[in-house]
C-alpha cells in the first residue's frame, strides 16, 4: 500500500510535468507562431517577376522611352509650392507628377510606399518583406549605388535590401544644420565636387546609376515651423531655389548623355497649423505636397497634378530598360499594388502599363489564396467564403488583363457599329479614326474630338465611350483587386488576432481546462 502510493505520486508528478510541458509548448506555438504568421501576411510572399517569360502583350512597352541608367536625386521635404523655377527649367522635356497620399505623410512611410508599391503600415517601424524598386532594377540588369543619409531608409530596409546596391556611402545630415542640398556634393568644397564628379563619371563609364538622398530641406521646414508657427516658410522657399541653383546644370548634362534618365523628387511638403494643431508634413492641399520630375531630351513635356504615391514604383519602373536583349519590356516590383501612371506617347502603352500593374496584383491575389488553402482548418471556412465572393470580380479582371488586347477593343467598336447600321461604310477611314483615338494620349483631345464629331457621324462619341470604359475598367479593377487582397489581410492588430483565435478554439480550450482540472482534482485525492 505504501509502495503503491509512492508509485502513484511519482506517476502523477511525471504526468503533471509532461502535461504542463505539452501545454506550454502548444501555448507558445499557438500564442506566438501561428497568430504571428497570420499577422505578417501577405508581406511574406516570395517576389516573382511577372514578365519573366516576356511573351505577354502587356509586358511590351515603347522602348524609345526606356533607359538603362538613371540619376535619382531626392530632396526630402521640399514642397511643390516652391519649385516653380526648377520645374520651368526642366519642363520642355519632363514628365512632372505632383504626388499625394491620403495616409500618413511621414518620410519613412512614404518611402516604403514609393520603393515597393505597397501601402504603408501605420508607423509600425517594421522592416519590409518584399522586393524594392532597387531589387527590380537589379533584376533588370542595372547597377545602383546609394549616397546620403541612411537612417531613414535604414528603418525599413533589411540588410538583404541594402545588398541591391553595389556601393553605399552614408552621410548623416543631422549632426549640423547644412545650407546646401545634397551637402556631400555641394557643401564639402573641392572634396564634394570631386565626389559628385566621380558619381557622374561612374554612371557614364561604369554603368553604375546612383541614388542621392538629401535631408537638409526637411530639417529647414521643421525649423521654420518652430520659429514662425506655420505663418512663414521663407527659409524653406529659399532652399528650393538653392536646389535649382545647384542642379540646373544637370539639364545640359543629361542632354549630353541622353541614355540616362534624371529623376528629381521630394516626398512631402512642410508642416501646417490646422486648428492650433500641427499637421506633420502638411495636408497635401494648395500645392504643399510631394512631386517628381523625370527628365530626358527624349521625353515630351507632360504633367499630372494628381498622382497617388502608391503609383510611383510602377510608374518609374516603366521608364527602365530590362536588359540589352529585352527591348520594350517592363519589370515592376513584385508586390506592387499601384497603377503605372506613365505619360507615354501612346495611350496603348499607357494601358499596357496598367495591365501589368494589374497582373502583378493578380499574382499577389493567387498567392494569397494558395497560402490560405494550405493553412489548415483555422478560419478556413470564413476565408473560403470571402474567396468565393471575390472570385467573380477577380476573374473578370483576369479576363481583361490577359485576353482583351487593345486591338480587340477597336474590333468590338467596329462590330457594334455594323450592328447599329448607322450607314457608315468606309472601313479604312473608320479604322484610321479609331487608331487615332486609341493612340491619343490626352483625354482632353479625346473629349474635344468626340464633341466636334459626335453630331456629324456619331463615331467619335462611340469610340470615346468605349475607350473610356476600358480605361475606367482598368482603374476600378485595381481598386477592387486591392480590396479583395485586403480582405485576407484582416485582422490587423495583435489583439484582434488573439481574440479571433480564442473564438475559433473556444470549445477546445474549455475542454482542455476541464480535463486539466480533473487531473489535478484526482491527483490531490490520491495524495
Ligand atoms: Zn520627408
Ligand atoms: Zn520632416
Short mmCIF file of C-alpha atoms and ligand atoms in Angstrom, two decimals:
data_model
loop_
_atom_site.label_atom_id
_atom_site.label_comp_id
_atom_site.label_asym_id
_atom_site.label_seq_id
_atom_site.Cartn_x
_atom_site.Cartn_y
_atom_site.Cartn_z
CA UNK A 1 0.00 0.00 0.00
CA UNK A 2 2.82 2.31 0.99
CA UNK A 3 4.72 1.35 -2.14
CA UNK A 4 1.75 1.72 -4.45
CA UNK A 5 1.05 5.22 -3.07
CA UNK A 6 4.68 6.17 -3.75
CA UNK A 7 4.44 4.96 -7.37
CA UNK A 8 1.15 6.77 -7.85
CA UNK A 9 2.68 10.07 -6.65
CA UNK A 10 5.72 9.57 -8.84
CA UNK A 11 3.48 8.68 -11.74
CA UNK A 12 1.28 11.72 -11.22
CA UNK A 13 4.32 14.01 -10.90
CA UNK A 14 5.77 12.82 -14.21
CA UNK A 15 2.39 13.12 -15.84
CA UNK A 16 1.95 16.58 -14.44
CA UNK A 17 5.32 17.76 -15.75
CA UNK A 18 4.60 16.15 -19.10
CA UNK A 19 1.16 17.70 -19.48
CA UNK A 20 2.31 21.13 -18.33
CA UNK A 21 5.18 20.78 -20.78
CA UNK A 22 2.80 19.98 -23.62
CA UNK A 23 0.52 22.87 -22.65
CA UNK A 24 3.47 25.25 -22.56
CA UNK A 25 4.72 24.09 -25.97
CA UNK A 26 1.25 24.29 -27.54
CA UNK A 27 0.73 27.63 -25.82
CA UNK A 28 3.94 29.06 -27.20
CA UNK A 29 3.20 27.69 -30.64
CA UNK A 30 -0.37 28.92 -30.82
CA UNK A 31 0.23 32.10 -28.85
CA UNK A 32 3.14 33.32 -30.94
CA UNK A 33 3.90 31.32 -34.04
CA UNK A 34 0.51 30.87 -35.63
CA UNK A 35 -1.07 34.28 -34.99
CA UNK A 36 2.24 35.93 -35.83
CA UNK A 37 2.38 34.05 -39.10
CA UNK A 38 -1.15 35.22 -39.80
CA UNK A 39 -0.38 38.76 -38.74
CA UNK A 40 2.56 39.37 -41.06
CA UNK A 41 0.77 38.01 -44.09
CA UNK A 42 0.70 38.78 -47.04
CA UNK A 43 4.04 40.57 -46.98
CA UNK A 44 5.93 37.27 -46.90
CA UNK A 45 5.07 36.24 -50.46
CA UNK A 46 8.20 35.50 -52.47
CA UNK A 47 8.61 38.09 -55.22
CA UNK A 48 8.46 36.73 -58.74
CA UNK A 49 8.85 38.70 -61.95
CA UNK A 50 5.54 38.80 -63.82
CA UNK A 51 7.22 39.35 -67.16
CA UNK A 52 9.82 36.60 -66.70
CA UNK A 53 8.81 34.74 -69.86
CA UNK A 54 8.14 38.03 -71.68
CA UNK A 55 5.55 36.61 -74.04
CA UNK A 56 2.71 38.73 -72.71
CA UNK A 57 1.45 41.63 -74.77
CA UNK A 58 1.24 43.99 -71.82
CA UNK A 59 4.90 43.42 -70.92
CA UNK A 60 5.95 45.25 -74.06
CA UNK A 61 6.25 48.99 -73.96
CA UNK A 62 7.51 51.83 -76.16
CA UNK A 63 11.25 51.15 -75.82
CA UNK A 64 12.41 54.58 -77.03
CA UNK A 65 11.10 55.90 -73.69
CA UNK A 66 13.16 53.48 -71.59
CA UNK A 67 16.63 53.96 -70.09
CA UNK A 68 19.35 51.64 -68.86
CA UNK A 69 20.83 54.20 -66.43
CA UNK A 70 19.40 56.73 -64.03
CA UNK A 71 20.35 59.51 -61.63
CA UNK A 72 17.81 59.74 -58.82
CA UNK A 73 18.06 62.75 -56.51
CA UNK A 74 15.70 63.25 -53.56
CA UNK A 75 15.46 66.47 -51.58
CA UNK A 76 13.36 65.41 -48.59
CA UNK A 77 10.59 67.88 -47.65
CA UNK A 78 10.88 70.47 -50.45
CA UNK A 79 7.26 71.48 -51.04
CA UNK A 80 5.89 71.64 -54.60
CA UNK A 81 4.81 75.18 -53.65
CA UNK A 82 8.40 76.40 -54.00
CA UNK A 83 9.85 74.64 -57.04
CA UNK A 84 8.42 76.78 -59.85
CA UNK A 85 11.89 77.81 -61.06
CA UNK A 86 13.15 74.22 -61.07
CA UNK A 87 10.06 72.88 -62.86
CA UNK A 88 10.13 75.61 -65.53
CA UNK A 89 13.80 74.94 -66.18
CA UNK A 90 13.28 71.24 -66.96
CA UNK A 91 9.71 71.39 -68.25
CA UNK A 92 10.32 71.27 -72.02
CA UNK A 93 11.29 67.57 -71.83
CA UNK A 94 9.94 66.46 -68.46
CA UNK A 95 7.19 64.29 -67.08
CA UNK A 96 6.03 66.13 -63.98
CA UNK A 97 3.95 64.34 -61.35
CA UNK A 98 2.52 66.15 -58.34
CA UNK A 99 2.18 63.38 -55.75
CA UNK A 100 -0.32 62.95 -52.94
CA UNK A 101 -1.00 60.47 -50.19
CA UNK A 102 -4.20 60.09 -48.18
CA UNK A 103 -2.34 58.23 -45.46
CA UNK A 104 0.45 59.13 -43.05
CA UNK A 105 2.94 61.53 -44.63
CA UNK A 106 5.98 60.61 -42.54
CA UNK A 107 9.02 60.13 -44.74
CA UNK A 108 9.64 56.52 -43.67
CA UNK A 109 6.09 55.53 -44.57
CA UNK A 110 6.20 57.42 -47.87
CA UNK A 111 9.47 55.84 -48.99
CA UNK A 112 8.21 52.38 -48.08
CA UNK A 113 5.32 53.02 -50.47
CA UNK A 114 7.50 54.67 -53.12
CA UNK A 115 10.06 51.88 -53.23
CA UNK A 116 7.72 48.88 -53.07
CA UNK A 117 4.33 50.00 -54.41
CA UNK A 118 2.65 48.67 -51.25
CA UNK A 119 0.62 50.56 -48.66
CA UNK A 120 2.38 51.98 -45.64
CA UNK A 121 1.57 50.30 -42.36
CA UNK A 122 0.77 52.93 -39.77
CA UNK A 123 4.20 53.72 -38.36
CA UNK A 124 4.86 50.13 -37.33
CA UNK A 125 8.62 50.56 -37.86
CA UNK A 126 8.59 47.06 -39.27
CA UNK A 127 11.19 46.13 -41.84
CA UNK A 128 9.67 45.45 -45.24
CA UNK A 129 9.49 41.90 -46.51
CA UNK A 130 9.11 42.34 -50.25
CA UNK A 131 11.02 43.49 -53.30
CA UNK A 132 12.01 47.16 -53.61
CA UNK A 133 12.39 49.08 -56.84
CA UNK A 134 16.18 48.75 -56.46
CA UNK A 135 15.73 44.97 -56.44
CA UNK A 136 13.66 45.35 -59.60
CA UNK A 137 16.44 47.44 -61.17
CA UNK A 138 18.94 44.72 -60.25
CA UNK A 139 16.62 42.12 -61.77
CA UNK A 140 16.65 44.26 -64.94
CA UNK A 141 20.45 44.19 -65.02
CA UNK A 142 21.04 47.72 -63.66
CA UNK A 143 23.72 48.54 -61.10
CA UNK A 144 22.83 51.15 -58.46
CA UNK A 145 24.81 52.90 -55.75
CA UNK A 146 23.48 54.80 -52.73
CA UNK A 147 24.77 58.05 -51.29
CA UNK A 148 23.22 60.12 -48.50
CA UNK A 149 21.64 59.68 -45.09
CA UNK A 150 20.96 56.03 -44.28
CA UNK A 151 18.95 56.46 -41.10
CA UNK A 152 15.56 57.00 -42.79
CA UNK A 153 15.73 54.13 -45.30
CA UNK A 154 17.54 52.03 -42.67
CA UNK A 155 14.34 51.89 -40.60
CA UNK A 156 12.57 49.71 -43.16
CA UNK A 157 15.28 48.20 -45.39
CA UNK A 158 16.84 44.91 -44.29
CA UNK A 159 20.49 44.04 -44.91
CA UNK A 160 19.27 41.94 -47.82
CA UNK A 161 17.71 45.02 -49.43
CA UNK A 162 20.93 47.02 -48.98
CA UNK A 163 22.68 44.31 -50.99
CA UNK A 164 20.79 45.57 -54.05
CA UNK A 165 23.30 48.46 -54.14
CA UNK A 166 26.82 47.91 -55.42
CA UNK A 167 28.07 50.58 -53.00
CA UNK A 168 26.65 52.57 -50.08
CA UNK A 169 28.05 55.87 -48.77
CA UNK A 170 26.39 57.06 -45.56
CA UNK A 171 26.31 60.83 -44.94
CA UNK A 172 24.28 61.64 -41.84
CA UNK A 173 22.96 65.20 -42.23
CA UNK A 174 21.50 65.56 -38.71
CA UNK A 175 24.66 66.44 -36.80
CA UNK A 176 24.84 70.02 -38.07
CA UNK A 177 22.49 72.35 -39.95
CA UNK A 178 23.62 72.28 -43.55
CA UNK A 179 22.87 75.07 -46.01
CA UNK A 180 23.16 73.36 -49.40
CA UNK A 181 21.02 70.46 -50.61
CA UNK A 182 22.95 67.18 -51.03
CA UNK A 183 25.73 68.69 -48.83
CA UNK A 184 28.01 65.70 -49.50
CA UNK A 185 28.19 67.01 -53.10
CA UNK A 186 27.69 70.75 -52.79
CA UNK A 187 28.97 71.78 -49.36
CA UNK A 188 32.17 69.84 -48.93
CA UNK A 189 34.28 72.25 -51.01
CA UNK A 190 36.55 70.63 -53.52
CA UNK A 191 36.07 67.22 -51.94
CA UNK A 192 32.29 67.38 -52.51
CA UNK A 193 32.72 68.45 -56.13
CA UNK A 194 35.17 65.60 -56.74
CA UNK A 195 32.74 63.18 -55.12
CA UNK A 196 29.92 64.35 -57.41
CA UNK A 197 32.17 64.15 -60.48
CA UNK A 198 33.11 60.61 -59.52
CA UNK A 199 29.45 59.55 -59.26
CA UNK A 200 28.63 61.18 -62.62
CA UNK A 201 31.67 59.50 -64.14
CA UNK A 202 30.56 56.12 -62.73
CA UNK A 203 27.18 56.45 -64.45
CA UNK A 204 28.77 57.32 -67.79
CA UNK A 205 31.74 54.96 -67.81
CA UNK A 206 30.91 52.16 -65.32
CA UNK A 207 27.13 51.99 -65.94
CA UNK A 208 26.54 52.45 -62.21
CA UNK A 209 23.42 54.55 -61.63
CA UNK A 210 23.07 56.40 -58.33
CA UNK A 211 20.51 57.42 -55.74
CA UNK A 212 21.40 60.59 -53.78
CA UNK A 213 19.37 61.43 -50.68
CA UNK A 214 19.40 64.89 -49.08
CA UNK A 215 17.51 65.52 -45.81
CA UNK A 216 18.57 69.17 -45.43
CA UNK A 217 15.27 70.63 -46.64
CA UNK A 218 13.27 68.57 -44.13
CA UNK A 219 15.32 69.99 -41.25
CA UNK A 220 14.69 73.51 -42.57
CA UNK A 221 10.89 73.13 -42.84
CA UNK A 222 10.71 71.95 -39.22
CA UNK A 223 12.98 74.79 -38.11
CA UNK A 224 10.77 77.29 -39.99
CA UNK A 225 7.64 75.83 -38.38
CA UNK A 226 9.08 76.03 -34.88
CA UNK A 227 10.19 79.63 -35.45
CA UNK A 228 7.06 81.01 -37.17
CA UNK A 229 4.33 78.54 -36.12
CA UNK A 230 3.33 77.89 -39.73
CA UNK A 231 2.96 81.54 -40.80
CA UNK A 232 6.21 81.81 -42.72
CA UNK A 233 8.41 79.35 -44.61
CA UNK A 234 10.83 81.81 -46.15
CA UNK A 235 13.94 79.73 -45.49
CA UNK A 236 12.28 76.63 -46.98
CA UNK A 237 11.38 78.63 -50.10
CA UNK A 238 14.97 79.90 -50.34
CA UNK A 239 16.26 76.35 -50.04
CA UNK A 240 14.10 75.29 -53.02
CA UNK A 241 15.88 77.97 -55.06
CA UNK A 242 19.22 76.56 -53.87
CA UNK A 243 18.08 73.16 -55.19
CA UNK A 244 17.58 74.86 -58.58
CA UNK A 245 20.94 76.70 -58.34
CA UNK A 246 22.88 73.51 -57.62
CA UNK A 247 21.35 71.13 -60.16
CA UNK A 248 20.05 73.25 -63.05
CA UNK A 249 23.27 72.40 -64.95
CA UNK A 250 22.07 68.77 -64.95
CA UNK A 251 19.70 69.62 -67.80
CA UNK A 252 22.54 70.30 -70.22
CA UNK A 253 24.50 67.39 -68.75
CA UNK A 254 21.63 64.93 -69.41
CA UNK A 255 21.17 66.41 -72.91
CA UNK A 256 24.82 65.45 -73.49
CA UNK A 257 24.15 61.96 -72.02
CA UNK A 258 20.69 61.09 -73.38
CA UNK A 259 20.93 57.43 -72.34
CA UNK A 260 20.45 58.50 -68.69
CA UNK A 261 17.10 59.25 -67.03
CA UNK A 262 17.15 62.04 -64.44
CA UNK A 263 14.68 61.75 -61.55
CA UNK A 264 14.33 64.63 -59.07
CA UNK A 265 11.82 64.29 -56.23
CA UNK A 266 10.52 65.39 -52.88
CA UNK A 267 8.35 63.22 -50.64
CA UNK A 268 6.05 65.82 -48.99
CA UNK A 269 5.51 69.48 -48.13
CA UNK A 270 6.00 71.46 -44.91
CA UNK A 271 4.14 71.23 -41.58
CA UNK A 272 0.85 73.13 -41.36
CA UNK A 273 -1.06 74.61 -38.43
CA UNK A 274 -4.60 73.21 -38.52
CA UNK A 275 -6.93 74.24 -35.66
CA UNK A 276 -3.99 75.05 -33.37
CA UNK A 277 -2.53 71.63 -34.09
CA UNK A 278 0.48 70.75 -36.22
CA UNK A 279 -0.26 68.58 -39.25
CA UNK A 280 3.14 66.93 -39.83
CA UNK A 281 4.39 67.45 -43.39
CA UNK A 282 1.20 69.26 -44.35
CA UNK A 283 -2.28 68.44 -45.61
CA UNK A 284 -1.23 68.00 -49.22
CA UNK A 285 -3.56 70.85 -50.22
CA UNK A 286 -2.63 74.11 -52.01
CA UNK A 287 0.43 72.54 -53.67
CA UNK A 288 2.04 71.84 -50.28
CA UNK A 289 2.88 68.29 -51.29
CA UNK A 290 5.48 66.00 -52.89
CA UNK A 291 6.46 65.91 -56.55
CA UNK A 292 8.59 64.17 -59.17
CA UNK A 293 10.33 65.42 -62.28
CA UNK A 294 11.54 62.83 -64.79
CA UNK A 295 13.81 64.50 -67.32
CA UNK A 296 15.37 63.36 -70.59
CA UNK A 297 15.55 65.08 -74.01
CA UNK A 298 13.63 62.09 -75.46
CA UNK A 299 10.57 62.78 -73.29
CA UNK A 300 7.78 65.07 -74.42
CA UNK A 301 6.51 67.58 -71.86
CA UNK A 302 3.55 66.43 -69.78
CA UNK A 303 2.19 66.99 -66.33
CA UNK A 304 -0.14 65.18 -63.95
CA UNK A 305 -1.49 67.03 -60.92
CA UNK A 306 -2.96 64.00 -59.19
CA UNK A 307 -0.63 61.09 -58.64
CA UNK A 308 -1.09 58.81 -55.64
CA UNK A 309 2.28 57.95 -54.06
CA UNK A 310 1.31 54.26 -54.28
CA UNK A 311 1.78 54.52 -58.07
CA UNK A 312 5.38 55.77 -58.04
CA UNK A 313 7.16 52.38 -58.06
CA UNK A 314 5.14 51.08 -61.02
CA UNK A 315 5.47 54.36 -62.91
CA UNK A 316 9.25 54.72 -62.59
CA UNK A 317 9.78 51.03 -63.40
CA UNK A 318 8.20 51.57 -66.79
CA UNK A 319 10.91 54.03 -67.83
CA UNK A 320 13.67 51.50 -67.07
CA UNK A 321 15.06 49.08 -69.66
CA UNK A 322 15.01 45.45 -68.58
CA UNK A 323 18.32 44.47 -70.18
CA UNK A 324 20.11 44.69 -73.53
CA UNK A 325 18.07 41.90 -75.17
CA UNK A 326 14.67 42.83 -73.80
CA UNK A 327 13.79 46.00 -75.64
CA UNK A 328 10.42 47.37 -74.63
CA UNK A 329 9.68 45.06 -71.71
CA UNK A 330 8.95 46.19 -68.17
CA UNK A 331 9.69 44.87 -64.68
CA UNK A 332 7.55 46.18 -61.83
CA UNK A 333 8.32 45.48 -58.12
CA UNK A 334 6.83 42.07 -57.36
CA UNK A 335 4.33 43.07 -54.66
CA UNK A 336 3.32 46.36 -56.26
CA UNK A 337 -0.30 47.45 -55.79
CA UNK A 338 -0.08 50.78 -57.62
CA UNK A 339 -1.10 51.74 -61.13
CA UNK A 340 1.52 52.79 -63.67
CA UNK A 341 0.76 56.45 -64.36
CA UNK A 342 3.03 56.70 -67.35
CA UNK A 343 2.54 59.63 -69.58
CA UNK A 344 3.88 57.74 -72.56
CA UNK A 345 3.48 58.99 -76.10
CA UNK A 346 0.91 56.35 -76.95
CA UNK A 347 -2.24 55.66 -74.97
CA UNK A 348 -1.98 51.94 -75.78
CA UNK A 349 1.37 51.87 -73.94
CA UNK A 350 -0.29 53.53 -71.02
CA UNK A 351 -2.94 50.82 -70.98
CA UNK A 352 -0.29 48.10 -71.18
CA UNK A 353 1.50 49.50 -68.18
CA UNK A 354 -1.76 49.50 -66.27
CA UNK A 355 -2.43 45.94 -67.30
CA UNK A 356 0.93 44.88 -65.99
CA UNK A 357 0.24 46.51 -62.65
CA UNK A 358 -2.99 44.56 -62.51
CA UNK A 359 -1.18 41.37 -63.46
CA UNK A 360 1.19 41.73 -60.52
CA UNK A 361 -1.83 42.21 -58.26
CA UNK A 362 -3.48 39.10 -59.70
CA UNK A 363 -0.31 37.23 -58.85
CA UNK A 364 -0.49 38.52 -55.29
CA UNK A 365 -4.15 37.52 -55.10
CA UNK A 366 -3.44 33.98 -56.34
CA UNK A 367 -0.54 33.57 -53.95
CA UNK A 368 -2.70 34.85 -51.09
CA UNK A 369 -5.41 32.36 -51.97
CA UNK A 370 -2.92 29.48 -52.17
CA UNK A 371 -1.49 30.43 -48.80
CA UNK A 372 -4.94 30.28 -47.25
CA UNK A 373 -5.68 26.93 -48.91
CA UNK A 374 -2.50 25.50 -47.40
CA UNK A 375 -3.13 26.87 -43.96
CA UNK A 376 -5.19 24.08 -42.42
CA UNK A 377 -8.56 24.49 -40.82
CA UNK A 378 -8.18 27.68 -38.84
CA UNK A 379 -10.73 30.22 -40.07
CA UNK A 380 -10.70 28.30 -43.31
CA UNK A 381 -14.45 28.37 -43.96
CA UNK A 382 -14.70 32.07 -43.36
CA UNK A 383 -11.81 32.80 -45.71
CA UNK A 384 -13.02 30.44 -48.42
CA UNK A 385 -16.38 32.22 -48.41
CA UNK A 386 -14.57 35.50 -48.94
CA UNK A 387 -12.57 33.98 -51.79
CA UNK A 388 -15.81 32.82 -53.44
CA UNK A 389 -17.31 36.27 -53.12
CA UNK A 390 -14.29 37.87 -54.71
CA UNK A 391 -13.61 35.31 -57.41
CA UNK A 392 -16.18 36.76 -59.83
CA UNK A 393 -14.55 40.18 -59.73
CA UNK A 394 -11.06 38.75 -59.93
CA UNK A 395 -11.90 36.52 -62.90
CA UNK A 396 -13.29 39.50 -64.79
CA UNK A 397 -10.07 41.35 -64.13
CA UNK A 398 -8.06 38.33 -65.23
CA UNK A 399 -10.03 38.21 -68.48
CA UNK A 400 -9.40 41.89 -69.07
CA UNK A 401 -5.68 41.66 -68.34
CA UNK A 402 -4.85 38.52 -70.28
CA UNK A 403 -7.39 38.29 -73.09
CA UNK A 404 -8.68 41.64 -74.19
CA UNK A 405 -5.97 43.40 -76.15
CA UNK A 406 -6.25 46.98 -77.33
CA UNK A 407 -6.86 45.67 -80.89
CA UNK A 408 -9.90 43.70 -79.72
CA UNK A 409 -11.28 46.97 -78.46
CA UNK A 410 -11.23 48.54 -81.93
CA UNK A 411 -12.83 45.36 -83.34
CA UNK A 412 -15.60 45.45 -80.80
CA UNK A 413 -16.33 49.08 -81.63
CA UNK A 414 -16.47 48.19 -85.30
CA UNK A 415 -18.79 45.22 -84.68
CA UNK A 416 -21.15 47.30 -82.68
CA UNK A 417 -21.27 49.98 -85.36
CA UNK A 418 -22.07 47.37 -88.02
CA UNK A 419 -24.93 46.06 -85.91
CA UNK A 420 -26.15 49.61 -85.42
CA UNK A 421 -26.47 50.01 -89.21
CA UNK A 422 -25.69 53.69 -89.00
CA UNK A 423 -24.77 53.83 -92.67
CA UNK A 424 -21.04 54.37 -92.17
CA UNK A 425 -19.28 52.10 -94.65
CA UNK A 426 -15.76 53.40 -95.26
CA UNK A 427 -13.89 50.84 -93.17
CA UNK A 428 -10.41 52.12 -93.97
CA UNK A 429 -11.21 55.64 -92.88
CA UNK A 430 -13.03 54.32 -89.85
CA UNK A 431 -10.05 52.22 -88.67
CA UNK A 432 -7.78 55.21 -89.05
CA UNK A 433 -10.04 57.30 -86.86
CA UNK A 434 -10.24 54.58 -84.22
CA UNK A 435 -6.46 54.24 -84.28
CA UNK A 436 -6.06 57.97 -83.71
CA UNK A 437 -8.36 57.84 -80.74
CA UNK A 438 -6.71 54.84 -79.15
CA UNK A 439 -3.23 56.20 -79.78
CA UNK A 440 -4.10 59.64 -78.49
CA UNK A 441 -2.55 60.31 -75.14
CA UNK A 442 -4.67 63.14 -73.91
CA UNK A 443 -8.16 62.76 -72.56
CA UNK A 444 -8.84 66.42 -73.33
CA UNK A 445 -8.04 65.79 -77.00
CA UNK A 446 -10.38 62.79 -76.97
CA UNK A 447 -13.15 64.83 -75.47
CA UNK A 448 -12.85 67.73 -77.93
CA UNK A 449 -12.66 65.34 -80.90
CA UNK A 450 -15.70 63.49 -79.66
CA UNK A 451 -17.58 66.73 -79.18
CA UNK A 452 -16.73 68.01 -82.68
CA UNK A 453 -17.55 64.80 -84.48
CA UNK A 454 -20.44 63.44 -82.48
CA UNK A 455 -23.04 65.47 -84.35
CA UNK A 456 -21.84 64.65 -87.87
CA UNK A 457 -21.46 60.87 -87.68
CA UNK A 458 -21.51 59.76 -84.05
CA UNK A 459 -18.34 57.69 -84.37
CA UNK A 460 -16.02 59.57 -82.08
CA UNK A 461 -18.60 59.63 -79.37
CA UNK A 462 -18.92 55.87 -79.55
CA UNK A 463 -15.19 55.28 -79.72
CA UNK A 464 -14.60 57.63 -76.84
CA UNK A 465 -17.14 55.92 -74.63
CA UNK A 466 -15.56 52.52 -75.38
CA UNK A 467 -12.07 53.77 -74.75
CA UNK A 468 -13.12 55.45 -71.53
CA UNK A 469 -14.95 52.31 -70.48
CA UNK A 470 -11.77 50.26 -70.85
CA UNK A 471 -9.79 52.91 -69.01
CA UNK A 472 -12.28 53.02 -66.16
CA UNK A 473 -12.34 49.25 -66.03
CA UNK A 474 -8.59 49.27 -65.54
CA UNK A 475 -8.77 51.92 -62.83
CA UNK A 476 -11.66 50.29 -60.98
CA UNK A 477 -10.17 46.84 -61.31
CA UNK A 478 -7.14 48.00 -59.41
CA UNK A 479 -9.27 49.24 -56.54
CA UNK A 480 -11.44 46.13 -56.49
CA UNK A 481 -8.48 43.81 -56.58
CA UNK A 482 -6.77 45.71 -53.84
CA UNK A 483 -9.89 45.42 -51.69
CA UNK A 484 -10.02 41.69 -52.43
CA UNK A 485 -6.46 41.23 -51.23
CA UNK A 486 -7.06 43.49 -48.25
CA UNK A 487 -9.92 41.25 -47.04
CA UNK A 488 -7.44 38.46 -46.47
CA UNK A 489 -5.18 40.73 -44.56
CA UNK A 490 -7.55 41.17 -41.59
CA UNK A 491 -7.33 41.25 -38.63
CA UNK A 492 -4.56 43.77 -38.44
CA UNK A 493 -3.83 44.12 -34.73
CA UNK A 494 -2.25 41.53 -32.47
CA UNK A 495 -5.19 41.76 -30.04
CA UNK A 496 -7.70 41.04 -32.82
CA UNK A 497 -5.67 38.00 -33.85
CA UNK A 498 -5.66 36.56 -30.32
CA UNK A 499 -9.36 37.30 -29.93
CA UNK A 500 -10.38 35.54 -33.13
CA UNK A 501 -8.05 32.68 -32.23
CA UNK A 502 -9.78 32.38 -28.84
CA UNK A 503 -13.20 32.43 -30.54
CA UNK A 504 -12.25 29.75 -33.01
CA UNK A 505 -10.85 27.39 -30.40
CA UNK A 506 -13.29 28.24 -27.61
CA UNK A 507 -14.65 24.67 -27.23
CA UNK A 508 -11.26 23.01 -27.41
CA UNK A 509 -9.84 25.39 -24.82
CA UNK A 510 -12.81 24.77 -22.50
CA UNK A 511 -12.39 21.02 -22.88
CA UNK A 512 -8.68 21.26 -22.14
CA UNK A 513 -9.34 23.31 -18.98
CA UNK A 514 -11.91 20.76 -17.75
CA UNK A 515 -9.55 17.85 -18.40
CA UNK A 516 -6.63 19.52 -16.68
CA UNK A 517 -8.63 20.50 -13.58
CA UNK A 518 -10.00 16.97 -13.39
CA UNK A 519 -6.47 15.62 -13.44
CA UNK A 520 -5.41 17.87 -10.55
CA UNK A 521 -8.58 17.03 -8.63
CA UNK A 522 -7.98 13.25 -8.92
CA UNK A 523 -4.31 13.64 -8.14
CA UNK A 524 -4.99 15.59 -4.93
CA UNK A 525 -7.45 12.95 -3.73
CA UNK A 526 -4.79 10.26 -4.12
CA UNK A 527 -2.33 12.35 -2.13
ZN1 LIG B 1 10.39 63.51 -45.69
ZN1 LIG B 2 10.04 66.02 -41.57
#
